[in-house]
Coordinates of C-alpha atoms in Angstrom, one line a residue:
Chain A
N436 CA 44.3 61.2 -11.6
A437 CA 45.5 57.3 -12.6
G438 CA 46.6 56.7 -9.1
V439 CA 48.3 53.1 -9.2
T440 CA 49.0 52.1 -12.8
Q441 CA 50.1 48.2 -12.3
T442 CA 51.2 46.8 -15.8
P443 CA 51.0 44.3 -17.3
K444 CA 47.5 43.0 -16.5
F445 CA 48.5 39.0 -17.8
Q446 CA 51.8 37.2 -18.2
V447 CA 52.9 34.2 -18.9
L448 CA 56.2 32.9 -18.4
K449 CA 57.9 29.3 -18.0
T450 CA 60.1 28.4 -15.5
G451 CA 63.6 30.4 -15.0
Q452 CA 62.6 33.2 -17.2
S453 CA 62.6 37.2 -15.5
M454 CA 60.2 39.5 -15.9
T455 CA 59.7 43.3 -14.0
L456 CA 56.3 43.7 -12.8
Q457 CA 55.9 47.8 -13.4
C458 CA 54.0 49.9 -10.8
A459 CA 53.8 53.7 -10.8
Q460 CA 51.9 56.5 -8.8
D461 CA 50.7 59.8 -9.3
M462 CA 49.4 60.6 -5.9
N463 CA 52.9 61.3 -4.1
H464 CA 52.2 59.0 -1.7
E465 CA 55.8 57.6 0.1
Y466 CA 54.8 54.8 0.9
M467 CA 54.3 52.0 -1.4
S468 CA 53.8 47.8 -1.5
W469 CA 53.6 45.1 -3.3
Y470 CA 51.2 41.7 -2.5
R471 CA 50.2 38.7 -3.8
Q472 CA 46.5 37.0 -3.3
D473 CA 46.8 33.0 -3.6
P474 CA 43.3 31.1 -2.8
G475 CA 42.0 30.5 0.6
M476 CA 45.4 32.7 1.6
G477 CA 44.1 36.3 1.5
L478 CA 47.0 38.9 0.5
R479 CA 50.5 38.4 1.3
L480 CA 52.7 41.4 2.2
I481 CA 56.2 41.2 -0.7
H482 CA 58.1 43.9 0.1
Y483 CA 57.3 47.7 1.0
S484 CA 58.9 50.9 0.6
V485 CA 58.3 54.1 3.3
G486 CA 60.4 56.5 0.7
A487 CA 62.8 56.9 -2.4
G488 CA 65.5 54.6 -1.7
I489 CA 64.0 52.5 0.9
T490 CA 62.9 49.2 1.1
D491 CA 62.4 46.4 2.8
Q492 CA 61.3 43.1 3.5
G493 CA 57.5 41.9 3.8
E494 CA 55.8 38.3 4.5
V495 CA 57.0 36.8 1.7
P496 CA 59.8 38.3 -0.2
N497 CA 61.9 34.8 -1.5
G498 CA 62.5 35.6 -4.9
Y499 CA 61.0 39.0 -5.5
N500 CA 63.5 41.4 -5.7
V501 CA 62.2 45.5 -5.7
S502 CA 63.3 48.9 -5.9
R503 CA 62.7 52.4 -5.2
S504 CA 64.4 54.9 -7.4
T505 CA 61.8 57.3 -7.7
T506 CA 58.8 58.4 -5.4
E507 CA 56.4 57.2 -8.0
D508 CA 58.0 53.5 -9.6
F509 CA 58.0 50.5 -7.2
P510 CA 59.0 47.8 -9.6
L511 CA 58.3 43.7 -8.3
R512 CA 61.4 41.8 -10.6
L513 CA 61.3 37.9 -10.5
L514 CA 64.8 36.5 -11.4
S515 CA 64.3 33.1 -11.8
A516 CA 60.4 32.4 -11.7
A517 CA 59.5 29.2 -10.3
P518 CA 55.5 27.8 -10.6
S519 CA 55.4 28.4 -6.6
Q520 CA 55.2 32.5 -8.1
T521 CA 52.0 32.0 -10.1
S522 CA 49.1 34.5 -8.3
V523 CA 47.7 37.5 -8.3
Y524 CA 49.8 40.6 -7.5
F525 CA 48.8 43.9 -6.9
C526 CA 50.4 47.6 -5.9
A527 CA 49.3 49.4 -4.0
S528 CA 50.6 53.0 -2.3
Q529 CA 49.5 54.8 0.6
G530 CA 49.2 58.2 2.2
E531 CA 50.7 59.3 5.0
T532 CA 49.7 58.2 7.9
Y533 CA 49.4 54.4 8.8
N534 CA 45.7 54.9 8.8
S535 CA 45.3 56.0 5.3
P536 CA 43.4 53.4 3.3
L537 CA 45.8 51.7 0.3
H538 CA 45.6 52.3 -3.1
F539 CA 45.5 49.5 -5.6
G540 CA 46.4 49.1 -9.0
N541 CA 43.8 46.6 -11.5
G542 CA 46.2 43.4 -10.3
T543 CA 48.8 41.3 -13.0
R544 CA 47.7 37.6 -12.8
L545 CA 50.8 35.7 -13.7
T546 CA 50.9 32.1 -14.6
V547 CA 54.4 30.6 -14.6
T548 CA 54.2 26.8 -16.6
Chain B
A89 CA 52.3 39.7 15.1
Q90 CA 49.2 40.8 15.0
T91 CA 46.2 38.7 12.9
V92 CA 43.0 38.5 11.0
T93 CA 40.7 35.4 10.7
Q94 CA 37.8 35.0 8.9
S95 CA 36.3 31.5 9.1
Q96 CA 33.5 31.7 6.9
P97 CA 34.7 31.0 3.2
E98 CA 31.9 32.2 1.4
M99 CA 28.2 33.0 2.3
S100 CA 25.1 33.4 0.2
V101 CA 22.6 36.0 0.7
Q102 CA 19.0 37.1 -0.6
E103 CA 18.7 40.0 -2.8
A104 CA 17.5 42.7 -1.1
E105 CA 18.5 41.0 2.7
T106 CA 20.5 42.0 5.2
V107 CA 23.6 39.4 5.6
T108 CA 26.8 40.4 8.1
L109 CA 30.6 38.8 7.6
S110 CA 32.7 37.9 10.5
C111 CA 36.3 39.2 11.4
T112 CA 38.1 38.8 15.2
Y113 CA 41.7 40.4 15.1
D114 CA 44.5 40.1 17.5
T115 CA 46.7 43.1 18.1
S116 CA 49.2 44.2 20.1
E117 CA 49.1 47.7 19.5
N118 CA 46.7 50.4 21.0
N119 CA 46.7 52.6 18.6
Y120 CA 45.0 50.7 15.2
Y121 CA 42.1 50.5 12.3
L122 CA 40.5 48.3 10.7
F123 CA 39.4 48.0 7.2
W124 CA 37.0 46.2 5.1
Y125 CA 37.7 46.1 1.0
K126 CA 35.9 44.6 -1.4
Q127 CA 37.1 42.5 -4.5
P128 CA 34.3 42.4 -7.1
P129 CA 35.1 39.9 -10.4
S130 CA 36.8 42.8 -11.7
R131 CA 39.8 42.5 -9.7
Q132 CA 39.5 45.7 -8.6
M133 CA 40.4 46.5 -4.9
I134 CA 37.6 48.6 -3.8
L135 CA 38.0 50.2 0.4
V136 CA 34.5 49.6 1.9
I137 CA 34.5 50.9 4.9
R138 CA 36.9 52.1 8.1
Q139 CA 37.4 51.7 11.5
E140 CA 39.3 53.9 14.2
A141 CA 39.9 51.8 18.1
Y142 CA 39.8 53.9 19.7
K143 CA 36.2 55.3 18.8
Q144 CA 33.8 53.8 19.9
Q145 CA 31.0 54.6 17.6
N146 CA 30.7 51.4 14.5
A147 CA 30.6 53.2 11.2
T148 CA 29.2 53.7 8.9
E149 CA 28.6 54.3 5.1
N150 CA 25.3 54.0 3.3
R151 CA 23.9 50.3 3.3
F152 CA 27.4 49.0 5.4
S153 CA 27.6 49.4 8.9
V154 CA 29.7 47.6 11.0
N155 CA 29.8 45.5 14.7
F156 CA 32.9 46.7 16.5
Q157 CA 33.7 44.9 19.6
K158 CA 37.2 46.1 21.0
A159 CA 36.9 44.0 24.0
A160 CA 36.2 40.0 22.3
K161 CA 38.3 41.6 19.1
S162 CA 35.5 41.5 16.8
F163 CA 34.6 43.4 13.6
S164 CA 31.7 42.4 11.8
L165 CA 30.4 44.1 8.1
K166 CA 26.4 44.1 7.5
I167 CA 25.3 44.8 4.8
S168 CA 21.8 45.9 4.5
D169 CA 19.2 45.9 1.5
S170 CA 21.4 43.4 -0.3
Q171 CA 22.1 44.1 -3.6
L172 CA 23.5 41.8 -6.6
G173 CA 26.6 44.2 -7.1
D174 CA 27.3 43.1 -3.3
T175 CA 28.6 40.2 -5.1
A176 CA 32.4 39.5 -4.4
M177 CA 35.0 38.8 -2.2
Y178 CA 35.5 41.1 1.2
F179 CA 38.6 41.6 3.2
C180 CA 39.1 42.4 6.4
A181 CA 42.1 44.2 7.3
L182 CA 44.0 44.9 10.3
T183 CA 46.6 48.2 10.4
G184 CA 48.4 49.6 13.6
A185 CA 51.2 52.3 13.9
N186 CA 53.7 49.6 14.6
S187 CA 53.1 47.4 12.2
K188 CA 51.7 47.0 8.5
L189 CA 48.4 46.6 7.1
T190 CA 47.4 42.2 7.7
F191 CA 44.7 40.5 5.6
G192 CA 42.4 38.2 6.4
K193 CA 41.9 35.1 3.5
G194 CA 38.9 36.9 2.4
I195 CA 34.8 35.2 2.0
T196 CA 33.4 35.0 -1.3
L197 CA 29.5 36.4 -1.2
S198 CA 27.1 35.1 -3.4
V199 CA 24.1 37.3 -3.5
R200 CA 21.1 35.2 -4.8
P201 CA 17.9 37.4 -7.6

């Protein structure tokens, strides 16, 4: 059971470049989310989805787009990378109830120069 | 809005000793859950323990236990018999039936040999 698979593990972008962080889960979880982790800031919610075809903004959505065409996949897109988006990104999925623990991917360290 | 506060940025403990990590929170919800997540240097996010707000009994998981003071909105984590593998960043988190998971800023715990 792979759980939550997140790729790539590391990425370096130049300002203005675009890229997609991939996230897939094989637990049939409806709820998926993206967080960014910055020093001294904890984890902050970027976008989330409660099921295929449904997405919503979290605490820090600017500069990021998401889509949820299938239950399994929840990619995060950076359309025009900025140095402020240098961070560690985590994808997570969650079971049916709000009190279910999150299952995290292994994170992507993104550097924007 | 709900908040989670971890006021200690870092702590250090001698191997085999006990350490307590502090967390306070605020929420307007009656039904909520509290979590402690561990992030070792590998960057993986690991659930340590979970507490249901309506349960007065403190949750325990082997060497890990919590001191849940609902009236004071306090949720501290106690690690007994600290081991070198406990060296990690620890995040306190809160979720409610009508709100998304909110993380504290984290505390870096170092276990000294």
